[in-house]
mmCIF file of C-alpha atoms in Angstrom:
data_model
loop_
_atom_site.group_PDB
_atom_site.id
_atom_site.type_symbol
_atom_site.label_atom_id
_atom_site.label_comp_id
_atom_site.label_asym_id
_atom_site.label_seq_id
_atom_site.Cartn_x
_atom_site.Cartn_y
_atom_site.Cartn_z
ATOM 1 C CA UNK A 1 -116.333 48.961 -30.508
ATOM 2 C CA UNK A 2 -113.498 48.421 -33.372
ATOM 3 C CA UNK A 3 -109.633 48.691 -33.703
ATOM 4 C CA UNK A 4 -108.683 51.478 -31.940
ATOM 5 C CA UNK A 5 -105.926 52.065 -33.981
ATOM 6 C CA UNK A 6 -107.782 53.911 -36.534
ATOM 7 C CA UNK A 7 -108.761 56.388 -33.133
ATOM 8 C CA UNK A 8 -106.979 59.802 -33.695
ATOM 9 C CA UNK A 9 -105.954 61.918 -31.606
ATOM 10 C CA UNK A 10 -102.983 63.667 -32.095
ATOM 11 C CA UNK A 11 -101.656 66.859 -29.741
ATOM 12 C CA UNK A 12 -101.558 70.577 -32.145
ATOM 13 C CA UNK A 13 -98.080 69.634 -31.339
ATOM 14 C CA UNK A 14 -98.075 67.796 -34.572
ATOM 15 C CA UNK A 15 -100.192 70.318 -36.751
ATOM 16 C CA UNK A 16 -97.095 72.044 -38.025
ATOM 17 C CA UNK A 17 -96.426 68.291 -39.274
ATOM 18 C CA UNK A 18 -98.624 68.912 -42.266
ATOM 19 C CA UNK A 19 -99.463 72.548 -42.518
ATOM 20 C CA UNK A 20 -95.895 72.444 -43.960
ATOM 21 C CA UNK A 21 -97.590 70.203 -46.738
ATOM 22 C CA UNK A 22 -99.390 73.055 -47.637
ATOM 23 C CA UNK A 23 -103.092 74.053 -47.901
ATOM 24 C CA UNK A 24 -106.042 75.994 -49.827
ATOM 25 C CA UNK A 25 -106.748 77.545 -46.739
ATOM 26 C CA UNK A 26 -109.276 80.156 -47.097
ATOM 27 C CA UNK A 27 -111.104 83.002 -45.003
ATOM 28 C CA UNK A 28 -114.183 81.531 -42.747
ATOM 29 C CA UNK A 29 -117.830 83.113 -43.346
ATOM 30 C CA UNK A 30 -120.581 82.385 -40.667
ATOM 31 C CA UNK A 31 -123.265 80.430 -42.875
ATOM 32 C CA UNK A 32 -125.603 79.346 -39.767
ATOM 33 C CA UNK A 33 -126.628 80.166 -36.159
ATOM 34 C CA UNK A 34 -128.748 78.037 -34.598
ATOM 35 C CA UNK A 35 -129.614 79.795 -30.973
ATOM 36 C CA UNK A 36 -131.957 76.825 -30.224
ATOM 37 C CA UNK A 37 -134.185 79.235 -28.380
ATOM 38 C CA UNK A 38 -137.867 77.409 -29.107
ATOM 39 C CA UNK A 39 -136.830 77.429 -32.509
ATOM 40 C CA UNK A 40 -134.826 74.687 -34.933
ATOM 41 C CA UNK A 41 -134.098 77.702 -37.515
ATOM 42 C CA UNK A 42 -130.630 79.591 -38.403
ATOM 43 C CA UNK A 43 -130.520 83.390 -37.209
ATOM 44 C CA UNK A 44 -128.011 83.807 -39.774
ATOM 45 C CA UNK A 45 -130.663 84.375 -43.245
ATOM 46 C CA UNK A 46 -130.688 81.497 -45.895
ATOM 47 C CA UNK A 47 -129.831 78.524 -44.103
ATOM 48 C CA UNK A 48 -132.034 75.823 -43.606
ATOM 49 C CA UNK A 49 -133.925 74.543 -40.236
ATOM 50 C CA UNK A 50 -132.438 71.556 -38.380
ATOM 51 C CA UNK A 51 -134.544 68.642 -38.988
ATOM 52 C CA UNK A 52 -134.788 65.911 -35.583
ATOM 53 C CA UNK A 53 -133.990 62.352 -36.822
ATOM 54 C CA UNK A 54 -135.749 60.238 -34.265
ATOM 55 C CA UNK A 55 -138.789 61.388 -31.751
ATOM 56 C CA UNK A 56 -138.245 63.061 -28.443
ATOM 57 C CA UNK A 57 -136.065 65.895 -29.064
ATOM 58 C CA UNK A 58 -137.476 68.919 -26.557
ATOM 59 C CA UNK A 59 -136.687 71.935 -26.009
ATOM 60 C CA UNK A 60 -136.112 72.670 -22.060
ATOM 61 C CA UNK A 61 -134.316 74.989 -19.284
ATOM 62 C CA UNK A 62 -130.545 74.016 -18.294
ATOM 63 C CA UNK A 63 -127.987 75.685 -15.845
ATOM 64 C CA UNK A 64 -125.491 77.372 -17.607
ATOM 65 C CA UNK A 65 -122.700 79.172 -16.674
ATOM 66 C CA UNK A 66 -125.296 79.773 -13.287
ATOM 67 C CA UNK A 67 -127.826 81.355 -15.125
ATOM 68 C CA UNK A 68 -130.997 78.867 -16.933
ATOM 69 C CA UNK A 69 -130.788 78.601 -21.064
ATOM 70 C CA UNK A 70 -133.483 77.143 -22.894
ATOM 71 C CA UNK A 71 -131.888 74.299 -25.192
ATOM 72 C CA UNK A 72 -132.242 71.339 -27.148
ATOM 73 C CA UNK A 73 -132.345 67.965 -25.604
ATOM 74 C CA UNK A 74 -132.583 64.633 -27.463
ATOM 75 C CA UNK A 75 -132.876 61.028 -26.436
ATOM 76 C CA UNK A 76 -130.573 57.991 -26.536
ATOM 77 C CA UNK A 77 -130.893 57.554 -30.515
ATOM 78 C CA UNK A 78 -132.779 60.661 -31.052
ATOM 79 C CA UNK A 79 -130.751 63.521 -32.735
ATOM 80 C CA UNK A 80 -130.351 66.618 -35.598
ATOM 81 C CA UNK A 81 -129.364 66.792 -38.979
ATOM 82 C CA UNK A 82 -128.975 69.813 -41.378
ATOM 83 C CA UNK A 83 -128.679 69.956 -44.895
ATOM 84 C CA UNK A 84 -125.373 71.536 -46.222
ATOM 85 C CA UNK A 85 -125.267 71.163 -50.301
ATOM 86 C CA UNK A 86 -124.719 74.431 -50.931
ATOM 87 C CA UNK A 87 -124.355 76.460 -47.814
ATOM 88 C CA UNK A 88 -120.450 75.234 -47.162
ATOM 89 C CA UNK A 89 -118.121 73.941 -49.268
ATOM 90 C CA UNK A 90 -118.259 70.338 -48.928
ATOM 91 C CA UNK A 91 -113.833 69.828 -47.753
ATOM 92 C CA UNK A 92 -113.558 73.578 -46.062
ATOM 93 C CA UNK A 93 -115.973 74.175 -42.793
ATOM 94 C CA UNK A 94 -116.235 74.757 -39.693
ATOM 95 C CA UNK A 95 -118.575 73.654 -36.934
ATOM 96 C CA UNK A 96 -119.080 74.691 -33.785
ATOM 97 C CA UNK A 97 -121.718 73.775 -30.653
ATOM 98 C CA UNK A 98 -121.978 73.751 -27.098
ATOM 99 C CA UNK A 99 -122.407 70.094 -26.108
ATOM 100 C CA UNK A 100 -123.299 68.235 -22.687
ATOM 101 C CA UNK A 101 -123.450 63.986 -22.785
ATOM 102 C CA UNK A 102 -125.469 61.887 -20.027
ATOM 103 C CA UNK A 103 -123.381 59.019 -21.036
ATOM 104 C CA UNK A 104 -119.320 59.652 -21.935
ATOM 105 C CA UNK A 105 -118.401 56.131 -21.668
ATOM 106 C CA UNK A 106 -117.486 54.050 -24.761
ATOM 107 C CA UNK A 107 -117.938 55.578 -27.802
ATOM 108 C CA UNK A 108 -120.665 58.631 -28.214
ATOM 109 C CA UNK A 109 -121.174 60.052 -31.621
ATOM 110 C CA UNK A 110 -120.973 63.688 -31.707
ATOM 111 C CA UNK A 111 -120.538 64.104 -35.604
ATOM 112 C CA UNK A 112 -121.614 62.406 -39.041
ATOM 113 C CA UNK A 113 -120.573 63.048 -42.242
ATOM 114 C CA UNK A 114 -121.828 59.816 -43.928
ATOM 115 C CA UNK A 115 -125.556 60.501 -43.845
ATOM 116 C CA UNK A 116 -125.534 57.427 -41.407
ATOM 117 C CA UNK A 117 -123.974 55.017 -44.001
ATOM 118 C CA UNK A 118 -120.108 54.474 -41.788
ATOM 119 C CA UNK A 119 -118.660 54.630 -38.631
ATOM 120 C CA UNK A 120 -116.224 57.167 -39.637
ATOM 121 C CA UNK A 121 -116.701 61.070 -37.344
ATOM 122 C CA UNK A 122 -116.241 63.062 -34.534
ATOM 123 C CA UNK A 123 -116.797 60.406 -31.379
ATOM 124 C CA UNK A 124 -116.648 60.723 -27.385
ATOM 125 C CA UNK A 125 -114.403 58.091 -26.319
ATOM 126 C CA UNK A 126 -114.621 57.762 -22.379
ATOM 127 C CA UNK A 127 -114.402 61.449 -21.397
ATOM 128 C CA UNK A 128 -112.173 62.066 -25.041
ATOM 129 C CA UNK A 129 -112.287 64.043 -28.284
ATOM 130 C CA UNK A 130 -111.505 61.429 -31.070
ATOM 131 C CA UNK A 131 -111.907 61.867 -34.634
ATOM 132 C CA UNK A 132 -112.276 57.801 -35.758
ATOM 133 C CA UNK A 133 -111.404 56.266 -38.984
ATOM 134 C CA UNK A 134 -108.378 58.265 -40.046
ATOM 135 C CA UNK A 135 -105.956 56.452 -39.446
ATOM 136 C CA UNK A 136 -103.811 56.188 -36.323
ATOM 137 C CA UNK A 137 -102.169 59.467 -35.622
ATOM 138 C CA UNK A 138 -101.282 59.669 -32.201
ATOM 139 C CA UNK A 139 -102.380 59.830 -28.302
ATOM 140 C CA UNK A 140 -105.793 61.042 -27.603
ATOM 141 C CA UNK A 141 -106.680 64.292 -26.248
ATOM 142 C CA UNK A 142 -106.953 64.837 -22.890
ATOM 143 C CA UNK A 143 -110.475 64.062 -20.832
ATOM 144 C CA UNK A 144 -112.965 66.513 -21.554
ATOM 145 C CA UNK A 145 -116.854 65.065 -21.074
ATOM 146 C CA UNK A 146 -117.921 64.696 -17.771
ATOM 147 C CA UNK A 147 -121.526 65.423 -17.981
ATOM 148 C CA UNK A 148 -121.103 68.804 -17.726
ATOM 149 C CA UNK A 149 -121.491 71.761 -20.783
ATOM 150 C CA UNK A 150 -118.553 71.848 -23.280
ATOM 151 C CA UNK A 151 -117.767 73.835 -26.562
ATOM 152 C CA UNK A 152 -116.612 71.130 -29.411
ATOM 153 C CA UNK A 153 -115.577 72.392 -32.699
ATOM 154 C CA UNK A 154 -114.124 71.221 -36.048
ATOM 155 C CA UNK A 155 -112.121 72.672 -38.470
ATOM 156 C CA UNK A 156 -111.342 70.630 -42.282
ATOM 157 C CA UNK A 157 -109.394 71.803 -45.367
ATOM 158 C CA UNK A 158 -108.153 70.747 -48.321
ATOM 159 C CA UNK A 159 -104.413 70.639 -48.672
ATOM 160 C CA UNK A 160 -102.166 70.499 -51.690
ATOM 161 C CA UNK A 161 -101.547 66.891 -51.484
ATOM 162 C CA UNK A 162 -105.108 65.521 -51.598
ATOM 163 C CA UNK A 163 -106.670 64.248 -47.716
ATOM 164 C CA UNK A 164 -108.294 67.236 -46.062
ATOM 165 C CA UNK A 165 -106.408 68.400 -42.768
ATOM 166 C CA UNK A 166 -109.143 68.489 -39.934
ATOM 167 C CA UNK A 167 -108.369 69.633 -36.490
ATOM 168 C CA UNK A 168 -111.301 69.831 -33.645
ATOM 169 C CA UNK A 169 -110.925 72.027 -30.397
ATOM 170 C CA UNK A 170 -112.316 72.086 -27.079
ATOM 171 C CA UNK A 171 -113.599 75.157 -25.331
ATOM 172 C CA UNK A 172 -111.460 77.277 -28.336
ATOM 173 C CA UNK A 173 -108.398 75.590 -27.546
ATOM 174 C CA UNK A 174 -107.215 73.131 -30.438
ATOM 175 C CA UNK A 175 -106.300 69.117 -29.142
ATOM 176 C CA UNK A 176 -106.350 66.764 -32.167
ATOM 177 C CA UNK A 177 -105.071 67.264 -35.625
ATOM 178 C CA UNK A 178 -105.170 64.566 -38.730
ATOM 179 C CA UNK A 179 -105.491 64.109 -42.425
ATOM 180 C CA UNK A 180 -108.894 62.939 -42.949
ATOM 181 C CA UNK A 181 -109.965 60.947 -46.107
ATOM 182 C CA UNK A 182 -113.321 61.498 -48.020
ATOM 183 C CA UNK A 183 -114.974 59.535 -45.806
ATOM 184 C CA UNK A 184 -115.183 63.209 -43.962
ATOM 185 C CA UNK A 185 -116.214 65.462 -46.451
ATOM 186 C CA UNK A 186 -119.730 66.690 -46.403
ATOM 187 C CA UNK A 187 -121.507 64.492 -49.254
ATOM 188 C CA UNK A 188 -125.956 65.331 -50.260
ATOM 189 C CA UNK A 189 -126.724 63.613 -47.062
ATOM 190 C CA UNK A 190 -125.766 66.853 -45.178
ATOM 191 C CA UNK A 191 -124.220 66.533 -41.873
ATOM 192 C CA UNK A 192 -125.897 64.354 -38.565
ATOM 193 C CA UNK A 193 -125.287 65.015 -35.115
ATOM 194 C CA UNK A 194 -125.716 63.151 -32.291
ATOM 195 C CA UNK A 195 -126.913 59.806 -33.843
ATOM 196 C CA UNK A 196 -124.407 56.792 -35.255
ATOM 197 C CA UNK A 197 -124.650 55.411 -38.095
ATOM 198 C CA UNK A 198 -127.667 52.967 -39.372
ATOM 199 C CA UNK A 199 -125.702 51.215 -41.637
ATOM 200 C CA UNK A 200 -122.935 49.648 -41.513
ATOM 201 C CA UNK A 201 -120.900 48.111 -38.071
ATOM 202 C CA UNK A 202 -120.868 49.429 -34.598
ATOM 203 C CA UNK A 203 -124.214 51.052 -34.526
ATOM 204 C CA UNK A 204 -125.961 52.228 -31.474
ATOM 205 C CA UNK A 205 -122.885 54.376 -30.075
ATOM 206 C CA UNK A 206 -124.958 57.483 -28.936
ATOM 207 C CA UNK A 207 -125.894 59.019 -25.609
ATOM 208 C CA UNK A 208 -128.850 61.205 -24.702
ATOM 209 C CA UNK A 209 -127.758 64.778 -23.829
ATOM 210 C CA UNK A 210 -128.601 68.527 -25.022
ATOM 211 C CA UNK A 211 -126.989 70.795 -27.313
ATOM 212 C CA UNK A 212 -127.640 74.766 -26.842
ATOM 213 C CA UNK A 213 -126.030 76.676 -29.881
ATOM 214 C CA UNK A 214 -124.266 75.159 -33.488
ATOM 215 C CA UNK A 215 -122.715 77.549 -35.957
ATOM 216 C CA UNK A 216 -121.943 76.401 -39.079
ATOM 217 C CA UNK A 217 -118.420 78.643 -41.140
ATOM 218 C CA UNK A 218 -117.730 78.294 -44.731
ATOM 219 C CA UNK A 219 -114.112 77.963 -44.668
ATOM 220 C CA UNK A 220 -111.364 76.530 -41.996
ATOM 221 C CA UNK A 221 -111.462 78.438 -38.128
ATOM 222 C CA UNK A 222 -107.763 79.241 -37.347
ATOM 223 C CA UNK A 223 -106.403 78.904 -34.416
ATOM 224 C CA UNK A 224 -106.825 82.727 -32.926
ATOM 225 C CA UNK A 225 -111.041 82.491 -34.098
ATOM 226 C CA UNK A 226 -111.416 79.544 -32.623
ATOM 227 C CA UNK A 227 -110.252 81.388 -29.438
ATOM 228 C CA UNK A 228 -112.557 84.120 -30.558
ATOM 229 C CA UNK A 229 -115.689 81.885 -30.987
ATOM 230 C CA UNK A 230 -115.017 80.820 -27.484
ATOM 231 C CA UNK A 231 -115.758 84.392 -26.273
ATOM 232 C CA UNK A 232 -117.825 85.358 -28.636
ATOM 233 C CA UNK A 233 -121.456 85.778 -27.022
ATOM 234 C CA UNK A 234 -123.475 84.447 -29.942
ATOM 235 C CA UNK A 235 -122.522 80.860 -28.704
ATOM 236 C CA UNK A 236 -119.780 81.122 -26.319
ATOM 237 C CA UNK A 237 -117.635 77.798 -24.335
ATOM 238 C CA UNK A 238 -119.181 77.478 -20.994
ATOM 239 C CA UNK A 239 -116.898 78.686 -18.571
ATOM 240 C CA UNK A 240 -115.338 75.308 -15.469
ATOM 241 C CA UNK A 241 -117.425 75.360 -12.208
ATOM 242 C CA UNK A 242 -114.538 75.927 -10.000
ATOM 243 C CA UNK A 243 -114.643 72.805 -7.248
ATOM 244 C CA UNK A 244 -115.820 75.128 -4.100
ATOM 245 C CA UNK A 245 -118.706 76.244 -5.739
ATOM 246 C CA UNK A 246 -120.114 72.153 -6.423
ATOM 247 C CA UNK A 247 -119.375 71.869 -2.852
ATOM 248 C CA UNK A 248 -117.300 68.524 -3.356
ATOM 249 C CA UNK A 249 -114.769 68.295 -6.120
ATOM 250 C CA UNK A 250 -114.286 65.808 -8.844
ATOM 251 C CA UNK A 251 -111.923 62.795 -9.185
ATOM 252 C CA UNK A 252 -111.728 59.483 -8.407
ATOM 253 C CA UNK A 253 -113.027 58.300 -4.420
ATOM 254 C CA UNK A 254 -112.075 55.053 -2.752
ATOM 255 C CA UNK A 255 -112.922 53.665 0.342
ATOM 256 C CA UNK A 256 -115.346 50.530 1.985
ATOM 257 C CA UNK A 257 -118.486 49.681 3.216
ATOM 258 C CA UNK A 258 -119.886 48.303 5.970
ATOM 259 C CA UNK A 259 -119.000 44.614 5.024
ATOM 260 C CA UNK A 260 -115.381 45.331 4.687
ATOM 261 C CA UNK A 261 -115.731 45.450 1.305
ATOM 262 C CA UNK A 262 -114.198 48.092 -1.342
ATOM 263 C CA UNK A 263 -115.948 50.778 -3.330
ATOM 264 C CA UNK A 264 -114.801 52.965 -6.057
ATOM 265 C CA UNK A 265 -116.576 55.996 -7.326
ATOM 266 C CA UNK A 266 -115.487 57.963 -10.670
ATOM 267 C CA UNK A 267 -117.029 61.158 -9.508
ATOM 268 C CA UNK A 268 -117.409 64.355 -12.636
ATOM 269 C CA UNK A 269 -118.352 67.579 -12.117
ATOM 270 C CA UNK A 270 -122.428 67.136 -12.945
ATOM 271 C CA UNK A 271 -122.771 63.386 -12.981
ATOM 272 C CA UNK A 272 -121.291 59.925 -11.000
ATOM 273 C CA UNK A 273 -119.298 58.234 -13.950
ATOM 274 C CA UNK A 274 -119.012 55.059 -12.911
ATOM 275 C CA UNK A 275 -119.327 53.126 -9.384
ATOM 276 C CA UNK A 276 -117.814 49.434 -8.657
ATOM 277 C CA UNK A 277 -118.537 47.375 -5.523
ATOM 278 C CA UNK A 278 -118.152 44.265 -3.406
ATOM 279 C CA UNK A 279 -120.816 42.231 -1.472
ATOM 280 C CA UNK A 280 -121.691 39.752 0.350
ATOM 281 C CA UNK A 281 -124.843 37.754 1.414
ATOM 282 C CA UNK A 282 -126.445 34.620 2.082
ATOM 283 C CA UNK A 283 -128.352 33.674 -0.465
ATOM 284 C CA UNK A 284 -131.635 31.830 -1.165
ATOM 285 C CA UNK A 285 -129.371 28.337 -1.743
ATOM 286 C CA UNK A 286 -128.586 28.538 1.459
ATOM 287 C CA UNK A 287 -125.230 29.948 1.145
ATOM 288 C CA UNK A 288 -122.804 33.188 1.573
ATOM 289 C CA UNK A 289 -121.528 34.309 -1.817
ATOM 290 C CA UNK A 290 -119.670 37.384 -2.862
ATOM 291 C CA UNK A 291 -119.027 39.347 -5.960
ATOM 292 C CA UNK A 292 -118.833 42.542 -7.605
ATOM 293 C CA UNK A 293 -120.975 44.767 -9.262
ATOM 294 C CA UNK A 294 -120.045 47.602 -11.702
ATOM 295 C CA UNK A 295 -122.552 50.256 -12.358
ATOM 296 C CA UNK A 296 -123.143 53.118 -15.271
ATOM 297 C CA UNK A 297 -123.740 56.870 -14.530
ATOM 298 C CA UNK A 298 -126.600 59.328 -12.903
ATOM 299 C CA UNK A 299 -126.897 62.481 -12.281
ATOM 300 C CA UNK A 300 -125.592 64.571 -9.049
ATOM 301 C CA UNK A 301 -128.136 66.616 -7.404
ATOM 302 C CA UNK A 302 -127.243 68.739 -4.215
ATOM 303 C CA UNK A 303 -123.988 66.581 -3.865
ATOM 304 C CA UNK A 304 -126.972 63.872 -3.701
ATOM 305 C CA UNK A 305 -126.878 60.527 -6.365
ATOM 306 C CA UNK A 306 -128.468 57.530 -7.067
ATOM 307 C CA UNK A 307 -126.603 55.101 -9.473
ATOM 308 C CA UNK A 308 -129.113 51.935 -10.612
ATOM 309 C CA UNK A 309 -128.332 49.331 -12.946
ATOM 310 C CA UNK A 310 -129.338 45.995 -14.295
ATOM 311 C CA UNK A 311 -126.617 43.501 -14.013
ATOM 312 C CA UNK A 312 -125.907 41.473 -17.017
ATOM 313 C CA UNK A 313 -124.152 39.109 -14.043
ATOM 314 C CA UNK A 314 -127.822 39.232 -12.843
ATOM 315 C CA UNK A 315 -129.894 41.130 -10.524
ATOM 316 C CA UNK A 316 -129.972 44.605 -9.978
ATOM 317 C CA UNK A 317 -128.406 47.167 -8.019
ATOM 318 C CA UNK A 318 -127.959 50.687 -6.001
ATOM 319 C CA UNK A 319 -125.773 53.522 -5.222
ATOM 320 C CA UNK A 320 -127.127 56.271 -3.133
ATOM 321 C CA UNK A 321 -124.733 58.738 -1.501
ATOM 322 C CA UNK A 322 -123.366 62.318 -1.019
ATOM 323 C CA UNK A 323 -120.574 63.917 -1.708
ATOM 324 C CA UNK A 324 -119.147 66.645 0.812
ATOM 325 C CA UNK A 325 -115.512 68.283 -0.565
ATOM 326 C CA UNK A 326 -113.215 65.419 -0.335
ATOM 327 C CA UNK A 327 -115.290 62.788 0.793
ATOM 328 C CA UNK A 328 -118.292 61.283 -0.004
ATOM 329 C CA UNK A 329 -120.411 58.426 1.671
ATOM 330 C CA UNK A 330 -124.309 56.482 1.529
ATOM 331 C CA UNK A 331 -125.706 53.388 1.306
ATOM 332 C CA UNK A 332 -125.733 50.659 -1.434
ATOM 333 C CA UNK A 333 -127.911 47.548 -1.924
ATOM 334 C CA UNK A 334 -128.034 44.672 -4.363
ATOM 335 C CA UNK A 335 -130.624 41.709 -5.131
ATOM 336 C CA UNK A 336 -132.674 39.445 -7.756
ATOM 337 C CA UNK A 337 -130.871 36.855 -9.447
ATOM 338 C CA UNK A 338 -127.195 36.865 -9.677
ATOM 339 C CA UNK A 339 -124.423 34.524 -12.171
ATOM 340 C CA UNK A 340 -124.805 31.872 -9.342
ATOM 341 C CA UNK A 341 -127.935 30.688 -9.800
ATOM 342 C CA UNK A 342 -129.920 31.764 -7.099
ATOM 343 C CA UNK A 343 -131.313 34.763 -5.251
ATOM 344 C CA UNK A 344 -129.176 37.152 -3.505
ATOM 345 C CA UNK A 345 -130.596 39.854 -1.419
ATOM 346 C CA UNK A 346 -128.364 42.382 0.177
ATOM 347 C CA UNK A 347 -129.412 45.646 1.338
ATOM 348 C CA UNK A 348 -128.763 48.645 3.278
ATOM 349 C CA UNK A 349 -125.084 48.607 3.305
ATOM 350 C CA UNK A 350 -123.353 51.750 4.601
ATOM 351 C CA UNK A 351 -120.241 52.748 2.824
ATOM 352 C CA UNK A 352 -117.386 55.918 2.873
ATOM 353 C CA UNK A 353 -115.066 56.301 0.336
ATOM 354 C CA UNK A 354 -112.453 59.439 -0.270
ATOM 355 C CA UNK A 355 -110.741 61.320 -2.668
ATOM 356 C CA UNK A 356 -107.314 59.751 -3.717
ATOM 357 C CA UNK A 357 -104.293 61.918 -4.298
#
């Protein structure tokens, strides 16, 4: 995407550094609450409806905390917008949402304050929550996005020194803080969710996914209030599923194929995030070739998965498998054209892998 030095991920241990500079904090008041139960309207009176960005958004049912719940699913390139002019202070406000992303690798837009004009905003970056465009301010937060549901919050307030102070939180726990420039203030174009900028650099940094609820407050939520919102029944933070309930343990799995070549998988709670494996085959040119393949993610259902991808080096690959406790096994294939200017087919290769410690 860009200069990662501009990615902000300061841990909350550094918050006191800027709090000491003085701020103009005010009590946070709920101004809009979207529970997305078949409608894009707010439960809180006086707030405008959410508006679809692009076609494809649809209401569907997913399981959250072990129970079915209606949510609004959005395709990659879809999303939502909200008119915030006159609803909340453009500098001092708070946003809370329960969201699930299908693809968590690379930059995936969560919030845009520019109406689609700027690259700056709130993103998932390889599973981590980051503010992009606020200048370098330390390391990044622990991974949080793995294809499962998570509550994301952003609070912003004015400071006495000029820039606004922005804090992000996951499931009620603050994880980042930064002084953010004017590009993070809400303007006449309001707020955009999940859709990347359509003008300027680095477009299409988006993921399909779903959103269960969105709350908007006038004023910055305090740390205690963030914890309270996470357990409030209006839009509670999803509870993490224990590994014993999943039937497998998320993490990094490594192993070998029946060809004696390596395979590795990054396993989340609800999805396979990445697979890489080696292959060997006698190809159409009569020669034996070998190479390695990296494939993107796929959902896990009943401990089973099937990861498919079109390869940048030519051809296609697929890995099917099953997760059992701390072990995984299945079959993989690679076929069609290749980087060797020939056609290579290697089908039905068995593989086994185990969780690394």
